Amino acid sequence: QVQLVQSGAEVKKPGSSVKVSCKAFGGTFSSYAINWVRQAPGQGLEWMGGIIAILGPANHAQKFQGRLTITADESTSTAYMELNSLTSEDTAIYYCAREGGIGGVFDFWGQGTLVTVSS
Amino acid sequence: QSVLTQPPSVSGAPGQRVTISCTGSSSNIGADYDVHWYQQLPGTAPKLLIYINSNRPSGVPDRFSGSKSGTSASLAITGLQAEDEADYYCQSYDNSLSEYVFGTGTKVTVL
């Protein structure tokens, strides 16, 4: 059984950056894509981007081009999501999710990391 | 603004059947991309409910079923139970955006 464990909650100032980690237990980390999905308070789910460790460069949603960096470390089975130039609109719960390789399904999810952007 | 549209809310009494629609377009569902459904209980992470249009992962009750036709998909819950009260999201791929897309989400209330 795959388990994704994310880093803890963060409070950031506007204009700063945040880096969230997602460590995978079980499964073959390098063979699957890890995606990042965020959910603003009271809002729906929003795909941000994803990466397959063995392939390297990540895919990003157009909305986040230029300020989102997604990386993966095969040696520790950990994926990272770094978002720059934070504003209050980036306040959200950030989830990592494994893409199961079948039609783009997200079959396992992390517990979520709350990022609060406030001055 | 999501490209997949769902009704904001649906409700039903225990034991009843409810359906949730997910309306897309020719660049996502209509382009024959698979549709997946997720259940999000209050205060928790989303959980996979239906994959590739109509398949249930192990452990998901057969009260949940999915279908897809044309540019839309649907999730049906039969024999509605109090524990089904949650938010439900559809998800697919959009080739004009080259992005995964989620539906707007539907809150299911058990009366």
mmCIF file with all atom_site columns, C-alpha atoms in Angstrom:
data_model
loop_
_atom_site.group_PDB
_atom_site.id
_atom_site.type_symbol
_atom_site.label_atom_id
_atom_site.label_alt_id
_atom_site.label_comp_id
_atom_site.label_asym_id
_atom_site.label_entity_id
_atom_site.label_seq_id
_atom_site.pdbx_PDB_ins_code
_atom_site.Cartn_x
_atom_site.Cartn_y
_atom_site.Cartn_z
_atom_site.occupancy
_atom_site.B_iso_or_equiv
_atom_site.pdbx_formal_charge
_atom_site.auth_seq_id
_atom_site.auth_comp_id
_atom_site.auth_asym_id
_atom_site.auth_atom_id
_atom_site.pdbx_PDB_model_num
ATOM 1   C CA . GLN A 1 1   ? 0.000   0.000  0.000   1.00 0.00 ? 1   GLN A CA 1
ATOM 2   C CA . VAL A 1 2   ? 1.302   3.415  -0.950  1.00 0.00 ? 2   VAL A CA 1
ATOM 3   C CA . GLN A 1 3   ? 1.389   6.199  1.625   1.00 0.00 ? 3   GLN A CA 1
ATOM 4   C CA . LEU A 1 4   ? 2.284   9.827  0.924   1.00 0.00 ? 4   LEU A CA 1
ATOM 5   C CA . VAL A 1 5   ? 3.381   11.878 3.925   1.00 0.00 ? 5   VAL A CA 1
ATOM 6   C CA . GLN A 1 6   ? 3.653   15.637 3.567   1.00 0.00 ? 6   GLN A CA 1
ATOM 7   C CA . SER A 1 7   ? 5.537   18.244 5.559   1.00 0.00 ? 7   SER A CA 1
ATOM 8   C CA . GLY A 1 8   ? 3.828   20.400 8.153   1.00 0.00 ? 8   GLY A CA 1
ATOM 9   C CA . ALA A 1 9   ? 1.841   23.617 7.982   1.00 0.00 ? 9   ALA A CA 1
ATOM 10  C CA . GLU A 1 10  ? 3.575   26.842 6.968   1.00 0.00 ? 10  GLU A CA 1
ATOM 11  C CA . VAL A 1 11  ? 2.919   30.525 7.558   1.00 0.00 ? 11  VAL A CA 1
ATOM 12  C CA . LYS A 1 12  ? 4.560   32.828 5.041   1.00 0.00 ? 12  LYS A CA 1
ATOM 13  C CA . LYS A 1 13  ? 4.792   36.544 4.324   1.00 0.00 ? 13  LYS A CA 1
ATOM 14  C CA . PRO A 1 14  ? 3.573   37.959 1.007   1.00 0.00 ? 14  PRO A CA 1
ATOM 15  C CA . GLY A 1 15  ? 6.358   37.920 -1.566  1.00 0.00 ? 15  GLY A CA 1
ATOM 16  C CA . SER A 1 16  ? 8.179   34.993 0.022   1.00 0.00 ? 16  SER A CA 1
ATOM 17  C CA . SER A 1 17  ? 8.443   31.354 -1.090  1.00 0.00 ? 17  SER A CA 1
ATOM 18  C CA . VAL A 1 18  ? 7.266   28.048 0.331   1.00 0.00 ? 18  VAL A CA 1
ATOM 19  C CA . LYS A 1 19  ? 8.584   24.538 -0.241  1.00 0.00 ? 19  LYS A CA 1
ATOM 20  C CA . VAL A 1 20  ? 6.411   21.541 0.622   1.00 0.00 ? 20  VAL A CA 1
ATOM 21  C CA . SER A 1 21  ? 7.664   17.963 0.640   1.00 0.00 ? 21  SER A CA 1
ATOM 22  C CA . CYS A 1 22  ? 5.873   14.705 -0.063  1.00 0.00 ? 22  CYS A CA 1
ATOM 23  C CA . LYS A 1 23  ? 7.584   11.438 0.947   1.00 0.00 ? 23  LYS A CA 1
ATOM 24  C CA . ALA A 1 24  ? 6.345   8.186  -0.565  1.00 0.00 ? 24  ALA A CA 1
ATOM 25  C CA . PHE A 1 25  ? 6.274   4.903  1.306   1.00 0.00 ? 25  PHE A CA 1
ATOM 26  C CA . GLY A 1 26  ? 5.606   1.714  -0.651  1.00 0.00 ? 26  GLY A CA 1
ATOM 27  C CA . GLY A 1 27  ? 5.329   1.372  -4.415  1.00 0.00 ? 27  GLY A CA 1
ATOM 28  C CA . THR A 1 28  ? 8.005   2.279  -6.974  1.00 0.00 ? 28  THR A CA 1
ATOM 29  C CA . PHE A 1 29  ? 8.533   6.013  -6.597  1.00 0.00 ? 29  PHE A CA 1
ATOM 30  C CA . SER A 1 30  ? 10.493  6.615  -9.782  1.00 0.00 ? 30  SER A CA 1
ATOM 31  C CA . SER A 1 31  ? 7.944   4.984  -12.076 1.00 0.00 ? 31  SER A CA 1
ATOM 32  C CA . TYR A 1 32  ? 4.920   7.094  -11.205 1.00 0.00 ? 32  TYR A CA 1
ATOM 33  C CA . ALA A 1 33  ? 4.116   10.762 -11.478 1.00 0.00 ? 33  ALA A CA 1
ATOM 34  C CA . ILE A 1 34  ? 3.585   12.789 -8.343  1.00 0.00 ? 34  ILE A CA 1
ATOM 35  C CA . ASN A 1 35  ? 1.131   15.605 -8.876  1.00 0.00 ? 35  ASN A CA 1
ATOM 36  C CA . TRP A 1 36  ? 0.341   18.658 -6.771  1.00 0.00 ? 36  TRP A CA 1
ATOM 37  C CA . VAL A 1 37  ? -3.234  19.840 -6.247  1.00 0.00 ? 37  VAL A CA 1
ATOM 38  C CA . ARG A 1 38  ? -4.307  22.768 -4.125  1.00 0.00 ? 38  ARG A CA 1
ATOM 39  C CA . GLN A 1 39  ? -7.572  23.777 -2.475  1.00 0.00 ? 39  GLN A CA 1
ATOM 40  C CA . ALA A 1 40  ? -8.227  27.326 -1.319  1.00 0.00 ? 40  ALA A CA 1
ATOM 41  C CA . PRO A 1 41  ? -10.520 27.756 1.704   1.00 0.00 ? 41  PRO A CA 1
ATOM 42  C CA . GLY A 1 42  ? -14.053 26.732 0.776   1.00 0.00 ? 42  GLY A CA 1
ATOM 43  C CA . GLN A 1 43  ? -13.068 26.195 -2.852  1.00 0.00 ? 43  GLN A CA 1
ATOM 44  C CA . GLY A 1 44  ? -12.573 23.290 -5.225  1.00 0.00 ? 44  GLY A CA 1
ATOM 45  C CA . LEU A 1 45  ? -9.527  21.332 -6.332  1.00 0.00 ? 45  LEU A CA 1
ATOM 46  C CA . GLU A 1 46  ? -6.957  22.881 -8.663  1.00 0.00 ? 46  GLU A CA 1
ATOM 47  C CA . TRP A 1 47  ? -4.204  20.946 -10.466 1.00 0.00 ? 47  TRP A CA 1
ATOM 48  C CA . MET A 1 48  ? -0.828  22.654 -10.299 1.00 0.00 ? 48  MET A CA 1
ATOM 49  C CA . GLY A 1 49  ? 1.603   20.298 -11.963 1.00 0.00 ? 49  GLY A CA 1
ATOM 50  C CA . GLY A 1 50  ? 3.369   16.969 -11.757 1.00 0.00 ? 50  GLY A CA 1
ATOM 51  C CA . ILE A 1 51  ? 6.646   15.132 -12.213 1.00 0.00 ? 51  ILE A CA 1
ATOM 52  C CA . ILE A 1 52  ? 7.898   11.634 -12.953 1.00 0.00 ? 52  ILE A CA 1
ATOM 53  C CA . ALA A 1 53  ? 11.214  11.210 -11.160 1.00 0.00 ? 53  ALA A CA 1
ATOM 54  C CA . ILE A 1 54  ? 12.935  9.202  -13.905 1.00 0.00 ? 54  ILE A CA 1
ATOM 55  C CA . LEU A 1 55  ? 11.879  11.601 -16.656 1.00 0.00 ? 55  LEU A CA 1
ATOM 56  C CA . GLY A 1 56  ? 12.926  14.826 -14.992 1.00 0.00 ? 56  GLY A CA 1
ATOM 57  C CA . PRO A 1 57  ? 11.237  18.062 -16.145 1.00 0.00 ? 57  PRO A CA 1
ATOM 58  C CA . ALA A 1 58  ? 7.868   18.650 -14.573 1.00 0.00 ? 58  ALA A CA 1
ATOM 59  C CA . ASN A 1 59  ? 4.608   19.720 -16.199 1.00 0.00 ? 59  ASN A CA 1
ATOM 60  C CA . HIS A 1 60  ? 2.948   22.835 -14.826 1.00 0.00 ? 60  HIS A CA 1
ATOM 61  C CA . ALA A 1 61  ? -0.422  24.435 -15.198 1.00 0.00 ? 61  ALA A CA 1
ATOM 62  C CA . GLN A 1 62  ? -0.147  27.599 -17.257 1.00 0.00 ? 62  GLN A CA 1
ATOM 63  C CA . LYS A 1 63  ? -1.420  29.624 -14.312 1.00 0.00 ? 63  LYS A CA 1
ATOM 64  C CA . PHE A 1 64  ? 1.714   28.840 -12.291 1.00 0.00 ? 64  PHE A CA 1
ATOM 65  C CA . GLN A 1 65  ? 4.344   29.136 -15.012 1.00 0.00 ? 65  GLN A CA 1
ATOM 66  C CA . GLY A 1 66  ? 7.329   31.067 -13.800 1.00 0.00 ? 66  GLY A CA 1
ATOM 67  C CA . ARG A 1 67  ? 6.773   30.725 -10.068 1.00 0.00 ? 67  ARG A CA 1
ATOM 68  C CA . LEU A 1 68  ? 6.245   27.004 -9.512  1.00 0.00 ? 68  LEU A CA 1
ATOM 69  C CA . THR A 1 69  ? 9.056   24.459 -9.256  1.00 0.00 ? 69  THR A CA 1
ATOM 70  C CA . ILE A 1 70  ? 8.353   20.762 -8.845  1.00 0.00 ? 70  ILE A CA 1
ATOM 71  C CA . THR A 1 71  ? 11.257  18.407 -8.200  1.00 0.00 ? 71  THR A CA 1
ATOM 72  C CA . ALA A 1 72  ? 11.775  14.827 -7.106  1.00 0.00 ? 72  ALA A CA 1
ATOM 73  C CA . ASP A 1 73  ? 14.579  13.004 -5.293  1.00 0.00 ? 73  ASP A CA 1
ATOM 74  C CA . GLU A 1 74  ? 14.629  9.308  -6.169  1.00 0.00 ? 74  GLU A CA 1
ATOM 75  C CA . SER A 1 75  ? 17.123  8.521  -3.420  1.00 0.00 ? 75  SER A CA 1
ATOM 76  C CA . THR A 1 76  ? 14.649  9.551  -0.726  1.00 0.00 ? 76  THR A CA 1
ATOM 77  C CA . SER A 1 77  ? 11.388  8.922  -2.619  1.00 0.00 ? 77  SER A CA 1
ATOM 78  C CA . THR A 1 78  ? 10.424  12.514 -1.966  1.00 0.00 ? 78  THR A CA 1
ATOM 79  C CA . ALA A 1 79  ? 8.785   15.092 -4.208  1.00 0.00 ? 79  ALA A CA 1
ATOM 80  C CA . TYR A 1 80  ? 8.881   18.819 -3.603  1.00 0.00 ? 80  TYR A CA 1
ATOM 81  C CA . MET A 1 81  ? 6.685   21.726 -4.595  1.00 0.00 ? 81  MET A CA 1
ATOM 82  C CA . GLU A 1 82  ? 8.103   25.233 -4.332  1.00 0.00 ? 82  GLU A CA 1
ATOM 83  C CA . LEU A 1 83  ? 5.922   28.258 -5.010  1.00 0.00 ? 83  LEU A CA 1
ATOM 84  C CA . ASN A 1 84  ? 7.436   31.751 -5.225  1.00 0.00 ? 84  ASN A CA 1
ATOM 85  C CA . SER A 1 85  ? 6.104   35.299 -4.986  1.00 0.00 ? 85  SER A CA 1
ATOM 86  C CA . LEU A 1 86  ? 3.334   34.286 -2.622  1.00 0.00 ? 86  LEU A CA 1
ATOM 87  C CA . THR A 1 87  ? 0.185   36.365 -2.230  1.00 0.00 ? 87  THR A CA 1
ATOM 88  C CA . SER A 1 88  ? -2.848  35.930 0.010   1.00 0.00 ? 88  SER A CA 1
ATOM 89  C CA . GLU A 1 89  ? -4.523  34.104 -2.885  1.00 0.00 ? 89  GLU A CA 1
ATOM 90  C CA . ASP A 1 90  ? -2.015  31.289 -2.436  1.00 0.00 ? 90  ASP A CA 1
ATOM 91  C CA . THR A 1 91  ? -3.428  30.496 1.005   1.00 0.00 ? 91  THR A CA 1
ATOM 92  C CA . ALA A 1 92  ? -4.635  26.944 0.564   1.00 0.00 ? 92  ALA A CA 1
ATOM 93  C CA . ILE A 1 93  ? -4.186  23.304 1.440   1.00 0.00 ? 93  ILE A CA 1
ATOM 94  C CA . TYR A 1 94  ? -1.625  21.747 -0.881  1.00 0.00 ? 94  TYR A CA 1
ATOM 95  C CA . TYR A 1 95  ? -1.936  18.040 -1.631  1.00 0.00 ? 95  TYR A CA 1
ATOM 96  C CA . CYS A 1 96  ? 0.424   15.679 -3.382  1.00 0.00 ? 96  CYS A CA 1
ATOM 97  C CA . ALA A 1 97  ? -1.153  12.789 -5.236  1.00 0.00 ? 97  ALA A CA 1
ATOM 98  C CA . ARG A 1 98  ? 0.295   9.790  -7.046  1.00 0.00 ? 98  ARG A CA 1
ATOM 99  C CA . GLU A 1 99  ? -0.789  9.352  -10.630 1.00 0.00 ? 99  GLU A CA 1
ATOM 100 C CA . GLY A 1 100 ? -1.541  5.658  -10.944 1.00 0.00 ? 100 GLY A CA 1
ATOM 101 C CA . GLY A 1 101 ? -0.574  5.401  -14.584 1.00 0.00 ? 101 GLY A CA 1
ATOM 102 C CA . ILE A 1 102 ? -4.066  4.512  -15.745 1.00 0.00 ? 102 ILE A CA 1
ATOM 103 C CA . GLY A 1 103 ? -5.765  7.354  -17.600 1.00 0.00 ? 103 GLY A CA 1
ATOM 104 C CA . GLY A 1 104 ? -4.374  10.024 -15.331 1.00 0.00 ? 104 GLY A CA 1
ATOM 105 C CA . VAL A 1 105 ? -6.026  8.812  -12.155 1.00 0.00 ? 105 VAL A CA 1
ATOM 106 C CA . PHE A 1 106 ? -4.764  10.103 -8.798  1.00 0.00 ? 106 PHE A CA 1
ATOM 107 C CA . ASP A 1 107 ? -4.946  6.941  -6.738  1.00 0.00 ? 107 ASP A CA 1
ATOM 108 C CA . PHE A 1 108 ? -3.144  7.904  -3.528  1.00 0.00 ? 108 PHE A CA 1
ATOM 109 C CA . TRP A 1 109 ? -3.120  11.288 -1.806  1.00 0.00 ? 109 TRP A CA 1
ATOM 110 C CA . GLY A 1 110 ? -1.057  12.917 0.901   1.00 0.00 ? 110 GLY A CA 1
ATOM 111 C CA . GLN A 1 111 ? -2.725  14.300 4.002   1.00 0.00 ? 111 GLN A CA 1
ATOM 112 C CA . GLY A 1 112 ? -2.374  17.901 2.817   1.00 0.00 ? 112 GLY A CA 1
ATOM 113 C CA . THR A 1 113 ? -0.265  20.850 3.953   1.00 0.00 ? 113 THR A CA 1
ATOM 114 C CA . LEU A 1 114 ? -1.879  24.144 4.936   1.00 0.00 ? 114 LEU A CA 1
ATOM 115 C CA . VAL A 1 115 ? 0.016   27.153 3.644   1.00 0.00 ? 115 VAL A CA 1
ATOM 116 C CA . THR A 1 116 ? -1.127  30.481 5.040   1.00 0.00 ? 116 THR A CA 1
ATOM 117 C CA . VAL A 1 117 ? 0.120   33.687 3.445   1.00 0.00 ? 117 VAL A CA 1
ATOM 118 C CA . SER A 1 118 ? -0.337  36.644 5.730   1.00 0.00 ? 118 SER A CA 1
ATOM 119 C CA . SER A 1 119 ? 1.479   39.816 6.627   1.00 0.00 ? 119 SER A CA 1
ATOM 120 C CA . GLN B 2 1   ? -12.531 28.761 -13.645 1.00 0.00 ? 1   GLN B CA 1
ATOM 121 C CA . SER B 2 2   ? -12.949 25.030 -14.161 1.00 0.00 ? 2   SER B CA 1
ATOM 122 C CA . VAL B 2 3   ? -13.705 23.564 -17.586 1.00 0.00 ? 3   VAL B CA 1
ATOM 123 C CA . LEU B 2 4   ? -15.735 20.741 -16.026 1.00 0.00 ? 4   LEU B CA 1
ATOM 124 C CA . THR B 2 5   ? -19.077 21.831 -14.615 1.00 0.00 ? 5   THR B CA 1
ATOM 125 C CA . GLN B 2 6   ? -20.911 20.094 -11.777 1.00 0.00 ? 6   GLN B CA 1
ATOM 126 C CA . PRO B 2 7   ? -24.076 21.089 -9.887  1.00 0.00 ? 7   PRO B CA 1
ATOM 127 C CA . PRO B 2 8   ? -23.115 22.875 -6.645  1.00 0.00 ? 8   PRO B CA 1
ATOM 128 C CA . SER B 2 9   ? -25.271 20.619 -4.523  1.00 0.00 ? 9   SER B CA 1
ATOM 129 C CA . VAL B 2 10  ? -27.564 17.606 -4.575  1.00 0.00 ? 10  VAL B CA 1
ATOM 130 C CA . SER B 2 11  ? -29.540 16.092 -1.730  1.00 0.00 ? 11  SER B CA 1
ATOM 131 C CA . GLY B 2 12  ? -31.593 13.042 -0.949  1.00 0.00 ? 12  GLY B CA 1
ATOM 132 C CA . ALA B 2 13  ? -33.135 11.073 1.859   1.00 0.00 ? 13  ALA B CA 1
ATOM 133 C CA . PRO B 2 14  ? -31.445 7.953  3.193   1.00 0.00 ? 14  PRO B CA 1
ATOM 134 C CA . GLY B 2 15  ? -31.952 5.060  0.808   1.00 0.00 ? 15  GLY B CA 1
ATOM 135 C CA . GLN B 2 16  ? -32.627 7.260  -2.200  1.00 0.00 ? 16  GLN B CA 1
ATOM 136 C CA . ARG B 2 17  ? -30.621 7.543  -5.412  1.00 0.00 ? 17  ARG B CA 1
ATOM 137 C CA . VAL B 2 18  ? -28.801 10.696 -6.411  1.00 0.00 ? 18  VAL B CA 1
ATOM 138 C CA . THR B 2 19  ? -26.773 11.525 -9.490  1.00 0.00 ? 19  THR B CA 1
ATOM 139 C CA . ILE B 2 20  ? -24.046 14.091 -10.091 1.00 0.00 ? 20  ILE B CA 1
ATOM 140 C CA . SER B 2 21  ? -23.302 15.309 -13.580 1.00 0.00 ? 21  SER B CA 1
ATOM 141 C CA . CYS B 2 22  ? -19.926 16.442 -14.906 1.00 0.00 ? 22  CYS B CA 1
ATOM 142 C CA . THR B 2 23  ? -20.207 18.431 -18.123 1.00 0.00 ? 23  THR B CA 1
ATOM 143 C CA . GLY B 2 24  ? -17.152 19.031 -20.261 1.00 0.00 ? 24  GLY B CA 1
ATOM 144 C CA . SER B 2 25  ? -16.373 19.727 -23.898 1.00 0.00 ? 25  SER B CA 1
ATOM 145 C CA . SER B 2 26  ? -14.715 18.388 -27.029 1.00 0.00 ? 26  SER B CA 1
ATOM 146 C CA . SER B 2 27  ? -11.250 19.081 -25.614 1.00 0.00 ? 27  SER B CA 1
ATOM 147 C CA . ASN B 2 28  ? -11.626 16.927 -22.525 1.00 0.00 ? 28  ASN B CA 1
ATOM 148 C CA . ILE B 2 29  ? -14.389 14.366 -21.902 1.00 0.00 ? 29  ILE B CA 1
ATOM 149 C CA . GLY B 2 30  ? -15.572 14.603 -25.504 1.00 0.00 ? 30  GLY B CA 1
ATOM 150 C CA . ALA B 2 31  ? -12.049 13.865 -26.704 1.00 0.00 ? 31  ALA B CA 1
ATOM 151 C CA . ASP B 2 32  ? -12.390 10.462 -25.054 1.00 0.00 ? 32  ASP B CA 1
ATOM 152 C CA . TYR B 2 33  ? -10.193 11.197 -22.057 1.00 0.00 ? 33  TYR B CA 1
ATOM 153 C CA . ASP B 2 34  ? -10.998 9.144  -18.993 1.00 0.00 ? 34  ASP B CA 1
ATOM 154 C CA . VAL B 2 35  ? -13.048 10.584 -16.143 1.00 0.00 ? 35  VAL B CA 1
ATOM 155 C CA . HIS B 2 36  ? -12.310 9.867  -12.499 1.00 0.00 ? 36  HIS B CA 1
ATOM 156 C CA . TRP B 2 37  ? -14.317 10.712 -9.387  1.00 0.00 ? 37  TRP B CA 1
ATOM 157 C CA . TYR B 2 38  ? -13.133 11.621 -5.905  1.00 0.00 ? 38  TYR B CA 1
ATOM 158 C CA . GLN B 2 39  ? -14.933 11.839 -2.572  1.00 0.00 ? 39  GLN B CA 1
ATOM 159 C CA . GLN B 2 40  ? -13.779 14.409 -0.033  1.00 0.00 ? 40  GLN B CA 1
ATOM 160 C CA . LEU B 2 41  ? -15.165 13.999 3.461   1.00 0.00 ? 41  LEU B CA 1
ATOM 161 C CA . PRO B 2 42  ? -15.099 17.143 5.634   1.00 0.00 ? 42  PRO B CA 1
ATOM 162 C CA . GLY B 2 43  ? -11.590 18.046 6.735   1.00 0.00 ? 43  GLY B CA 1
ATOM 163 C CA . THR B 2 44  ? -9.894  15.215 4.863   1.00 0.00 ? 44  THR B CA 1
ATOM 164 C CA . ALA B 2 45  ? -7.935  14.669 1.655   1.00 0.00 ? 45  ALA B CA 1
ATOM 165 C CA . PRO B 2 46  ? -9.773  13.555 -1.482  1.00 0.00 ? 46  PRO B CA 1
ATOM 166 C CA . LYS B 2 47  ? -10.141 9.829  -1.964  1.00 0.00 ? 47  LYS B CA 1
ATOM 167 C CA . LEU B 2 48  ? -10.431 7.978  -5.278  1.00 0.00 ? 48  LEU B CA 1
ATOM 168 C CA . LEU B 2 49  ? -13.986 6.738  -5.755  1.00 0.00 ? 49  LEU B CA 1
ATOM 169 C CA . ILE B 2 50  ? -14.314 5.807  -9.449  1.00 0.00 ? 50  ILE B CA 1
ATOM 170 C CA . TYR B 2 51  ? -11.545 5.463  -12.027 1.00 0.00 ? 51  TYR B CA 1
ATOM 171 C CA . ILE B 2 52  ? -11.608 5.253  -15.805 1.00 0.00 ? 52  ILE B CA 1
ATOM 172 C CA . ASN B 2 53  ? -15.259 6.271  -16.019 1.00 0.00 ? 53  ASN B CA 1
ATOM 173 C CA . SER B 2 54  ? -16.890 3.344  -14.261 1.00 0.00 ? 54  SER B CA 1
ATOM 174 C CA . ASN B 2 55  ? -14.433 1.269  -12.225 1.00 0.00 ? 55  ASN B CA 1
ATOM 175 C CA . ARG B 2 56  ? -14.426 1.051  -8.438  1.00 0.00 ? 56  ARG B CA 1
ATOM 176 C CA . PRO B 2 57  ? -11.206 0.645  -6.463  1.00 0.00 ? 57  PRO B CA 1
ATOM 177 C CA . SER B 2 58  ? -11.115 -2.132 -3.928  1.00 0.00 ? 58  SER B CA 1
ATOM 178 C CA . GLY B 2 59  ? -13.112 -1.189 -0.845  1.00 0.00 ? 59  GLY B CA 1
ATOM 179 C CA . VAL B 2 60  ? -15.512 1.239  -2.525  1.00 0.00 ? 60  VAL B CA 1
ATOM 180 C CA . PRO B 2 61  ? -19.107 0.061  -2.072  1.00 0.00 ? 61  PRO B CA 1
ATOM 181 C CA . ASP B 2 62  ? -21.031 -0.931 -5.182  1.00 0.00 ? 62  ASP B CA 1
ATOM 182 C CA . ARG B 2 63  ? -23.574 1.759  -4.270  1.00 0.00 ? 63  ARG B CA 1
ATOM 183 C CA . PHE B 2 64  ? -21.284 4.069  -6.221  1.00 0.00 ? 64  PHE B CA 1
ATOM 184 C CA . SER B 2 65  ? -21.256 3.845  -10.005 1.00 0.00 ? 65  SER B CA 1
ATOM 185 C CA . GLY B 2 66  ? -19.967 5.957  -12.848 1.00 0.00 ? 66  GLY B CA 1
ATOM 186 C CA . SER B 2 67  ? -20.743 6.420  -16.506 1.00 0.00 ? 67  SER B CA 1
ATOM 187 C CA . LYS B 2 68  ? -19.627 8.544  -19.423 1.00 0.00 ? 68  LYS B CA 1
ATOM 188 C CA . SER B 2 69  ? -21.291 9.585  -22.653 1.00 0.00 ? 69  SER B CA 1
ATOM 189 C CA . GLY B 2 70  ? -20.310 12.212 -25.183 1.00 0.00 ? 70  GLY B CA 1
ATOM 190 C CA . THR B 2 71  ? -19.013 15.297 -23.426 1.00 0.00 ? 71  THR B CA 1
ATOM 191 C CA . SER B 2 72  ? -20.424 14.375 -19.990 1.00 0.00 ? 72  SER B CA 1
ATOM 192 C CA . ALA B 2 73  ? -19.995 11.908 -17.182 1.00 0.00 ? 73  ALA B CA 1
ATOM 193 C CA . SER B 2 74  ? -22.143 10.990 -14.200 1.00 0.00 ? 74  SER B CA 1
ATOM 194 C CA . LEU B 2 75  ? -21.719 9.588  -10.723 1.00 0.00 ? 75  LEU B CA 1
ATOM 195 C CA . ALA B 2 76  ? -24.654 7.772  -9.150  1.00 0.00 ? 76  ALA B CA 1
ATOM 196 C CA . ILE B 2 77  ? -25.091 6.916  -5.498  1.00 0.00 ? 77  ILE B CA 1
ATOM 197 C CA . THR B 2 78  ? -27.831 4.399  -4.762  1.00 0.00 ? 78  THR B CA 1
ATOM 198 C CA . GLY B 2 79  ? -29.090 3.572  -1.287  1.00 0.00 ? 79  GLY B CA 1
ATOM 199 C CA . LEU B 2 80  ? -27.826 6.917  0.022   1.00 0.00 ? 80  LEU B CA 1
ATOM 200 C CA . GLN B 2 81  ? -26.328 6.739  3.514   1.00 0.00 ? 81  GLN B CA 1
ATOM 201 C CA . ALA B 2 82  ? -25.455 9.410  6.072   1.00 0.00 ? 82  ALA B CA 1
ATOM 202 C CA . GLU B 2 83  ? -21.760 8.632  5.618   1.00 0.00 ? 83  GLU B CA 1
ATOM 203 C CA . ASP B 2 84  ? -22.012 9.649  1.950   1.00 0.00 ? 84  ASP B CA 1
ATOM 204 C CA . GLU B 2 85  ? -22.362 13.278 2.933   1.00 0.00 ? 85  GLU B CA 1
ATOM 205 C CA . ALA B 2 86  ? -19.273 14.819 1.330   1.00 0.00 ? 86  ALA B CA 1
ATOM 206 C CA . ASP B 2 87  ? -17.963 16.812 -1.608  1.00 0.00 ? 87  ASP B CA 1
ATOM 207 C CA . TYR B 2 88  ? -17.512 14.988 -4.911  1.00 0.00 ? 88  TYR B CA 1
ATOM 208 C CA . TYR B 2 89  ? -15.221 15.988 -7.784  1.00 0.00 ? 89  TYR B CA 1
ATOM 209 C CA . CYS B 2 90  ? -14.807 14.705 -11.325 1.00 0.00 ? 90  CYS B CA 1
ATOM 210 C CA . GLN B 2 91  ? -11.416 14.910 -13.042 1.00 0.00 ? 91  GLN B CA 1
ATOM 211 C CA . SER B 2 92  ? -10.143 14.488 -16.582 1.00 0.00 ? 92  SER B CA 1
ATOM 212 C CA . TYR B 2 93  ? -7.516  15.807 -19.006 1.00 0.00 ? 93  TYR B CA 1
ATOM 213 C CA . ASP B 2 94  ? -7.927  18.759 -21.329 1.00 0.00 ? 94  ASP B CA 1
ATOM 214 C CA . ASN B 2 95  ? -5.883  18.754 -24.531 1.00 0.00 ? 95  ASN B CA 1
ATOM 215 C CA . SER B 2 96  ? -6.359  22.427 -25.322 1.00 0.00 ? 96  SER B CA 1
ATOM 216 C CA . LEU B 2 97  ? -4.882  23.372 -21.948 1.00 0.00 ? 97  LEU B CA 1
ATOM 217 C CA . SER B 2 98  ? -2.542  20.345 -21.778 1.00 0.00 ? 98  SER B CA 1
ATOM 218 C CA . GLU B 2 99  ? -3.546  20.095 -18.135 1.00 0.00 ? 99  GLU B CA 1
ATOM 219 C CA . TYR B 2 100 ? -5.455  17.851 -15.777 1.00 0.00 ? 100 TYR B CA 1
ATOM 220 C CA . VAL B 2 101 ? -8.750  19.495 -14.847 1.00 0.00 ? 101 VAL B CA 1
ATOM 221 C CA . PHE B 2 102 ? -11.174 19.044 -11.976 1.00 0.00 ? 102 PHE B CA 1
ATOM 222 C CA . GLY B 2 103 ? -14.877 19.658 -11.867 1.00 0.00 ? 103 GLY B CA 1
ATOM 223 C CA . THR B 2 104 ? -16.340 22.496 -9.825  1.00 0.00 ? 104 THR B CA 1
ATOM 224 C CA . GLY B 2 105 ? -17.385 20.068 -7.099  1.00 0.00 ? 105 GLY B CA 1
ATOM 225 C CA . THR B 2 106 ? -20.750 18.937 -5.729  1.00 0.00 ? 106 THR B CA 1
ATOM 226 C CA . LYS B 2 107 ? -21.814 18.835 -2.112  1.00 0.00 ? 107 LYS B CA 1
ATOM 227 C CA . VAL B 2 108 ? -24.048 15.875 -1.315  1.00 0.00 ? 108 VAL B CA 1
ATOM 228 C CA . THR B 2 109 ? -26.398 16.340 1.617   1.00 0.00 ? 109 THR B CA 1
ATOM 229 C CA . VAL B 2 110 ? -28.304 13.475 3.209   1.00 0.00 ? 110 VAL B CA 1
ATOM 230 C CA . LEU B 2 111 ? -31.624 14.802 4.457   1.00 0.00 ? 111 LEU B CA 1
#
